[in-house]
Amino acid sequence: MRVVVVGGGIGGLALGAGLRGRGFEVSVFDRDTDVTATGGYHITLDDRAQSALAELVEPKIMQRLLASGSALRLRERDAFWDRRGRLLGRGPDLSGSGSVDVDRITLRTLLAEAVGDDLHLGRAVSGVSADGPQVLFSDGAPISADLVVGADGAHSVVARHLAGGPTNRPAGIIGFSGRTLRRDLSQPEQQRLRSRSGTAIAPHGAALYVGFLDPVGNAALDAPELRMSVTTGPTYIWGAMLPESAATGALRTLRGGELQAAILAAFRKRRWAEHTLEVIAKADPQSVAAFRFNAASTRAADLAPWPAGRITALGDAVHATPPTAGMGAGAAIRDAASLVRHLSEDGSTAAVGRFEAEMRQRGSEVLTLAMKTVRWILATDTGFGAAATAAATPVLAAAVRLRR
Ligand SMILES: Cc1cc2nc3c(=O)[nH]c(=O)nc-3n(C[C@H](O)[C@H](O)[C@H](O)COP(=O)(O)OP(=O)(O)OC[C@H]3O[C@@H](n4cnc5c(N)ncnc54)[C@H](O)[C@@H]3O)c2cc1C
């Protein structure tokens, strides 16, 4: 059976690796010319995502991934702050967590290695045709397959063909991400942020997630000889969020230091304390990027709204998920494992149908979690929400101080 995968991101490469391992003839096409030219942020892989990955790649790749990942169990509990940096509460105990955070570049590089010469870079797909089915390229002859899988992300041409239109829409938030070395922060900020992740929320839809990543000090697998993390010391990978508007949308056209300055100005305008913005101010300007959150429907019945056939899709192409639950990439990997499992039973349309049924449930589950946070952030941008947040946060902060 010949499978053509459109998109060599997290889901497409995981699928390519799994199919190759089971003896399928597979080709993965991506428009990128370099797999390391991907977002510089980190990806959280929970137990389910790691189990799925272990089905798809060789044990050696898993070991290198874990040796390059930062274990959540070695981190302090997450923190919640207000815009003045006051502690409002803490998340659950992570000592029993099996999740790891890994650089997206490292994950994609390892997956690309597992796909080997079945990955074809610099190949932009312009469309698909049900006749064959065939994959059409902007710069070359079409290729036929027994099954075409669209793993081409939130703006998927394959899923759009199948659904007859977009499979997701803007979620109402513009996100900004960047990387900041812990040693570049002032001592007081290092002490406040500590070796934990946290989120600050405030009125008017502004939120700041600060993720702690240390694949060296907090390695999930103590095997330095296998380590290939891009992050080599304690680092904060942050994600700032603002409601989408003409003004915040325009920030997406900016890059580097200019974008960084504009993000800082937007948070200062919302009266965030200067020290809480140090993590943004001290970021490597080259790491700062802006992106729009896109989200598919949270209802399973709305996802993959097409009859099973010889063209399908997975990952963000079907269930585009905002990063607010840290589960989008994990879900794409689990989709890939499910498709490999079903195709290994039999290569029929029914197998594709069983995979799609599972994917609808999975997509709905992760989207429901991610959208909870999106709605919460957006609620602080209403008149009532802004007033309630402004009134509640000092009370919560005082309660935390009293408990100490
Ligand atoms: C800031 C941020 C933080 C995140 N954090 C997490 C996290 O902690 N945990 C988590 O699980 N998820 C996280 N996510 C989400 C996660 O990155 C995505 O859900 C995940 O990458 C989806 O995988 P995918 O394979 O479906 O799509 P992608 O990884 O987006 O891959 C799609 C690929 O298709 C290629 N492509 C697109 N169109 C074409 C075309 N026409 N021709 C050829 N190639 C094409 C692209 O080049 C790309 O390589 C985060 C996302 C962001 C933006």
XYZ file of C-alpha atoms and ligand atoms in Angstrom:
457
model
C 0.000 0.000 0.000
C 1.421 3.395 -0.988
C 0.669 6.289 1.371
C 1.479 9.909 0.558
C 1.564 12.254 3.547
C 1.140 15.977 2.890
C 3.014 17.892 5.614
C 6.092 16.895 7.560
C 5.298 18.643 10.842
C 4.855 16.736 14.087
C 1.893 14.570 13.018
C 3.022 13.901 9.433
C 6.523 12.835 10.462
C 5.202 10.654 13.292
C 2.912 8.964 10.761
C 5.687 8.583 8.201
C 7.977 6.985 10.801
C 5.276 4.567 11.969
C 4.247 3.501 8.456
C 7.843 3.040 7.369
C 8.490 0.883 10.442
C 5.536 -1.358 9.527
C 6.767 -1.838 5.959
C 4.359 0.517 4.144
C 5.567 2.422 1.107
C 5.364 6.029 2.304
C 6.431 9.481 1.123
C 6.142 12.623 3.257
C 6.195 16.004 1.491
C 6.762 19.341 3.234
C 7.156 22.801 1.784
C 9.861 23.679 4.365
C 13.412 23.287 3.133
C 14.846 22.679 6.611
C 13.172 20.763 9.464
C 14.909 22.904 12.088
C 13.244 26.037 10.681
C 10.253 25.591 12.984
C 8.931 27.388 16.075
C 11.513 27.736 18.825
C 9.085 26.942 21.621
C 8.663 23.704 23.531
C 6.119 20.933 23.212
C 4.635 19.057 26.157
C 4.196 15.339 25.609
C 2.028 13.608 28.193
C 2.018 9.866 28.910
C -0.467 9.139 26.139
C 1.543 11.064 23.543
C 4.759 9.330 24.628
C 3.135 5.860 24.451
C 1.860 6.669 20.944
C 5.301 7.871 19.898
C 6.926 4.727 21.278
C 4.678 2.714 18.904
C 5.916 4.750 15.940
C 9.670 5.161 16.370
C 12.555 2.924 17.403
C 13.484 2.747 21.119
C 16.749 4.591 20.408
C 14.835 7.635 19.115
C 12.616 7.586 22.222
C 15.700 7.478 24.438
C 17.265 10.442 22.643
C 13.995 12.319 22.990
C 13.775 11.663 26.739
C 17.467 12.509 27.213
C 16.659 15.864 25.513
C 13.434 16.517 27.412
C 12.734 18.362 30.633
C 10.717 16.233 33.096
C 7.688 17.919 34.677
C 8.061 15.729 37.790
C 11.326 17.574 38.574
C 9.635 20.969 38.424
C 7.879 22.850 41.203
C 4.094 23.244 41.054
C 2.867 25.765 38.483
C 2.080 29.269 39.732
C -0.703 31.751 38.976
C 0.063 35.448 39.245
C -1.663 38.761 38.681
C -0.291 41.635 36.577
C 1.654 42.923 39.574
C 3.411 39.564 39.938
C 1.545 38.618 43.122
C 0.975 34.910 43.654
C -2.701 33.987 43.344
C -2.466 30.222 43.663
C -0.572 27.119 42.653
C -1.257 24.192 40.356
C -1.296 20.498 41.282
C 1.704 18.552 42.587
C 3.754 17.401 39.571
C 5.888 14.772 41.336
C 3.823 11.944 39.810
C 3.675 13.455 36.308
C 5.120 11.462 33.419
C 4.985 14.436 31.013
C 8.074 15.896 29.379
C 8.732 19.220 27.671
C 10.922 19.037 24.605
C 12.150 21.650 22.127
C 9.959 21.563 19.054
C 13.112 21.670 16.894
C 14.532 18.603 18.662
C 11.278 16.669 18.337
C 10.930 17.471 14.639
C 14.595 16.671 13.941
C 14.313 13.253 15.618
C 11.085 12.439 13.789
C 12.633 13.483 10.462
C 15.527 11.149 11.168
C 13.059 8.312 11.736
C 11.430 9.014 8.348
C 14.830 9.163 6.622
C 14.866 9.462 2.844
C 11.092 9.075 2.663
C 10.880 12.741 3.674
C 10.950 15.166 0.756
C 11.564 18.788 1.699
C 10.966 21.902 -0.379
C 7.836 20.381 -1.947
C 4.760 22.611 -1.657
C 1.478 20.819 -2.307
C -1.084 22.888 -4.188
C -4.053 20.512 -3.910
C -5.388 16.984 -4.057
C -7.583 15.211 -6.532
C -10.030 12.444 -5.652
C -9.185 10.902 -8.989
C -6.463 8.388 -8.120
C -6.256 9.891 -5.506
C -3.470 12.262 -6.483
C -1.396 14.907 -4.774
C -0.727 18.018 -6.852
C 2.432 20.106 -6.519
C 3.129 23.744 -7.322
C 6.357 22.716 -9.021
C 6.128 19.214 -10.429
C 4.103 16.288 -11.686
C 1.230 14.891 -9.564
C 1.801 11.719 -7.533
C -0.787 8.943 -7.116
C -1.313 6.965 -3.942
C -3.571 4.341 -2.390
C -4.121 6.718 0.525
C -3.401 10.445 0.890
C -3.125 11.878 4.405
C -3.248 15.627 5.005
C -0.979 16.449 7.947
C -0.554 19.985 6.692
C -1.601 21.910 9.759
C -4.280 24.467 10.533
C -4.422 25.852 6.961
C -4.529 22.417 5.381
C -5.249 22.235 1.651
C -6.168 18.554 2.053
C -8.721 19.005 4.848
C -10.147 22.030 3.048
C -10.665 19.861 -0.051
C -12.371 17.155 2.042
C -14.547 19.511 4.103
C -15.326 21.859 1.207
C -14.084 24.828 3.260
C -11.983 25.804 6.286
C -11.946 23.350 9.217
C -11.253 25.984 11.867
C -11.496 29.686 12.546
C -9.649 32.347 14.535
C -10.170 31.798 18.263
C -10.029 35.513 19.086
C -6.505 35.625 20.515
C -3.162 36.692 19.073
C -0.227 34.892 20.696
C 3.414 35.939 20.953
C 6.220 33.625 21.980
C 9.874 33.978 22.864
C 12.787 32.416 24.747
C 14.608 33.981 27.673
C 17.604 32.511 29.474
C 17.067 32.452 33.232
C 20.538 33.861 33.827
C 19.609 36.995 31.835
C 16.911 37.936 34.385
C 17.483 40.014 37.514
C 17.884 38.078 40.780
C 14.437 39.121 42.124
C 12.713 37.919 38.935
C 14.671 34.650 38.940
C 13.515 34.142 42.528
C 9.888 34.937 41.726
C 9.655 32.772 38.614
C 11.790 29.902 40.033
C 11.999 26.446 38.421
C 8.314 26.306 37.619
C 5.928 27.318 34.906
C 3.205 29.822 35.531
C 0.489 31.988 34.080
C -0.385 35.584 34.844
C -3.887 36.811 34.099
C -5.224 40.312 34.181
C -8.151 42.437 33.030
C -8.629 43.238 29.331
C -7.702 39.819 27.965
C -3.963 40.035 28.567
C -2.293 36.846 29.799
C 1.307 35.706 30.044
C 2.365 32.066 30.226
C 5.958 31.462 31.338
C 7.131 27.886 30.758
C 10.234 26.587 32.521
C 12.464 24.325 30.452
C 15.709 22.733 31.594
C 16.588 19.601 29.617
C 20.024 19.492 31.253
C 19.259 20.019 34.964
C 15.813 18.343 34.781
C 16.538 15.699 32.119
C 13.762 13.126 31.774
C 16.439 10.493 31.085
C 19.895 10.954 32.568
C 21.952 10.117 29.468
C 23.979 13.206 28.456
C 25.611 11.298 25.578
C 22.184 11.038 23.896
C 21.156 14.643 24.520
C 20.405 16.851 21.503
C 18.272 19.587 23.031
C 18.439 23.045 21.519
C 17.957 24.428 25.026
C 21.153 23.932 26.991
C 20.387 25.686 30.286
C 17.446 26.864 32.423
C 15.202 28.784 30.034
C 11.783 30.395 30.117
C 9.715 29.886 26.995
C 6.924 32.410 27.254
C 3.652 32.961 25.472
C 1.934 36.331 25.732
C -1.711 36.556 24.712
C -3.933 39.485 23.730
C -7.458 39.600 22.313
C -7.497 39.859 18.542
C -8.256 43.367 17.259
C -7.066 45.573 14.403
C -4.232 46.799 16.682
C -3.046 43.383 17.924
C -3.569 41.808 14.495
C -1.227 44.425 13.016
C 1.551 43.245 15.365
C 1.742 40.031 13.333
C 3.531 41.944 10.593
C 6.397 42.902 12.950
C 9.544 40.864 13.629
C 12.359 40.620 16.181
C 13.130 43.611 18.402
C 10.364 45.717 16.860
C 7.770 43.079 17.738
C 9.252 42.651 21.216
C 8.955 46.415 21.861
C 5.357 46.444 20.608
C 4.372 43.538 22.916
C 5.915 45.337 25.887
C 4.055 48.526 24.978
C 0.728 46.639 24.757
C 1.215 45.121 28.238
C 2.396 48.420 29.744
C -0.738 50.041 28.372
C -2.710 47.415 30.312
C -0.797 48.471 33.443
C 1.360 45.412 34.041
C 4.132 45.938 36.606
C 7.479 46.479 34.911
C 9.204 43.538 36.655
C 6.590 41.062 35.353
C 7.569 42.095 31.804
C 11.285 41.483 32.296
C 10.936 37.977 30.883
C 9.709 39.507 27.609
C 12.202 42.392 27.629
C 15.207 40.078 28.130
C 14.237 37.559 25.436
C 16.448 36.899 22.460
C 14.771 39.219 19.879
C 15.290 36.603 17.154
C 13.116 34.173 19.127
C 10.116 36.498 19.344
C 7.242 35.536 17.041
C 3.554 36.331 16.670
C 0.804 33.957 15.605
C -2.954 33.771 15.585
C -4.769 31.091 17.583
C -7.003 29.015 15.349
C -9.512 26.554 16.728
C -11.771 23.888 15.261
C -15.147 23.085 16.808
C -15.127 21.388 20.207
C -17.968 19.084 19.040
C -16.734 15.687 17.880
C -19.509 15.496 15.252
C -18.189 18.653 13.543
C -14.653 17.301 13.129
C -13.619 15.521 9.894
C -17.114 16.069 8.422
C -16.593 13.798 5.411
C -17.253 10.147 4.590
C -14.229 7.866 4.987
C -12.340 7.369 1.749
C -8.879 7.282 0.238
C -8.021 10.797 1.326
C -7.983 11.663 5.023
C -6.288 14.116 7.376
C -4.987 14.334 10.932
C -3.629 16.701 13.571
C -4.243 20.448 13.330
C -5.626 19.960 9.804
C -8.694 18.402 11.463
C -8.695 19.671 15.052
C -6.620 22.886 15.086
C -5.974 23.426 18.784
C -4.754 26.613 20.481
C -1.613 26.022 22.570
C -3.466 26.825 25.805
C -3.714 23.152 26.856
C -0.293 22.110 25.473
C -1.927 19.148 23.778
C -2.096 19.829 20.026
C 1.127 18.102 19.056
C 0.423 15.191 21.387
C -2.981 14.741 19.768
C -1.394 14.778 16.284
C 1.031 12.031 17.365
C -1.824 9.980 18.837
C -3.762 10.402 15.572
C -0.735 9.063 13.691
C -0.422 6.003 15.971
C -4.142 5.289 15.609
C -3.980 5.461 11.793
C -0.939 3.158 11.670
C -2.710 0.666 13.958
C -5.894 0.604 11.860
C -4.070 0.442 8.517
C -1.964 -2.438 9.837
C -5.182 -4.404 10.534
C -6.431 -3.855 6.970
C -5.895 -1.138 4.398
C -9.606 -0.657 3.701
C -11.783 2.443 3.742
C -13.410 0.958 6.873
C -10.023 1.120 8.638
C -9.775 4.809 7.717
C -13.321 5.275 9.073
C -12.389 3.673 12.422
C -9.356 5.954 12.670
C -11.457 9.035 11.892
C -14.057 8.088 14.536
C -11.325 7.888 17.194
C -9.752 11.142 15.993
C -13.070 13.015 16.326
C -13.296 12.051 20.015
C -9.635 12.853 20.672
C -9.845 16.200 18.893
C -12.981 17.174 20.777
C -11.371 16.297 24.104
C -8.207 18.391 23.591
C -10.119 21.290 22.033
C -12.533 21.417 24.960
C -9.592 21.759 27.365
C -7.755 24.340 25.257
C -10.882 26.448 24.665
C -11.660 26.608 28.399
C -8.532 28.747 28.885
C -9.203 30.782 25.730
C -12.745 31.598 26.958
C -11.439 32.459 30.410
C -8.889 34.886 28.949
C -11.491 36.463 26.647
C -13.974 36.790 29.543
C -11.558 39.206 31.262
C -11.954 41.478 28.226
C -15.652 42.173 28.877
C -16.721 45.094 31.107
C -17.899 42.734 33.850
C -14.925 40.357 33.415
C -12.390 43.173 33.629
C -14.015 44.583 36.774
C -14.328 41.123 38.379
C -10.679 40.273 37.616
C -9.481 43.637 38.944
C -11.531 43.138 42.132
C -10.768 39.443 42.716
C -7.008 39.320 42.173
C -5.967 41.445 45.204
C -8.277 39.336 47.400
C -6.767 36.084 46.112
C -3.242 37.478 46.529
C -4.013 38.529 50.128
C -5.451 35.074 50.900
C -2.254 33.428 49.590
C -0.114 35.792 51.723
C -2.177 34.996 54.832
C -1.924 31.227 54.262
C 1.870 31.551 54.180
C 3.356 28.695 20.600
C 2.792 27.301 20.482
C 3.036 26.422 21.524
C 2.552 25.109 21.450
N 2.785 24.284 22.495
C 2.338 23.008 22.425
C 2.608 22.073 23.484
O 3.231 22.388 24.512
N 2.161 20.802 23.363
C 1.472 20.411 22.273
O 1.090 19.232 22.217
N 1.187 21.261 21.248
C 1.608 22.545 21.284
N 1.326 23.411 20.282
C 0.508 22.980 19.161
C 1.278 22.161 18.189
O 2.438 22.846 17.733
C 0.397 21.783 17.009
O -0.845 21.359 17.488
C 1.047 20.659 16.250
O 2.270 21.097 15.689
C 0.143 20.113 15.173
O 0.853 19.159 14.423
P 0.502 18.941 12.902
O 1.459 17.915 12.395
O -0.935 18.694 12.746
O 0.792 20.322 12.205
P 2.159 21.124 12.086
O 3.131 20.664 13.087
O 1.773 22.550 12.037
O 2.732 20.682 10.685
C 2.138 21.020 9.457
C 3.227 20.901 8.395
O 2.619 20.962 7.122
C 3.448 21.722 6.260
N 2.582 22.265 5.205
C 1.538 23.086 5.354
N 0.969 23.325 4.164
C 1.699 22.646 3.253
C 1.612 22.496 1.835
N 0.654 23.112 1.121
N 2.530 21.722 1.206
C 3.503 21.094 1.908
N 3.632 21.206 3.231
C 2.747 21.950 3.899
C 4.055 22.786 7.161
O 5.276 23.269 6.627
C 4.249 22.015 8.469
O 5.548 21.462 8.552
C 1.798 24.700 20.311
C 1.571 25.585 19.254
C 2.065 26.864 19.326
C 1.810 27.804 18.167
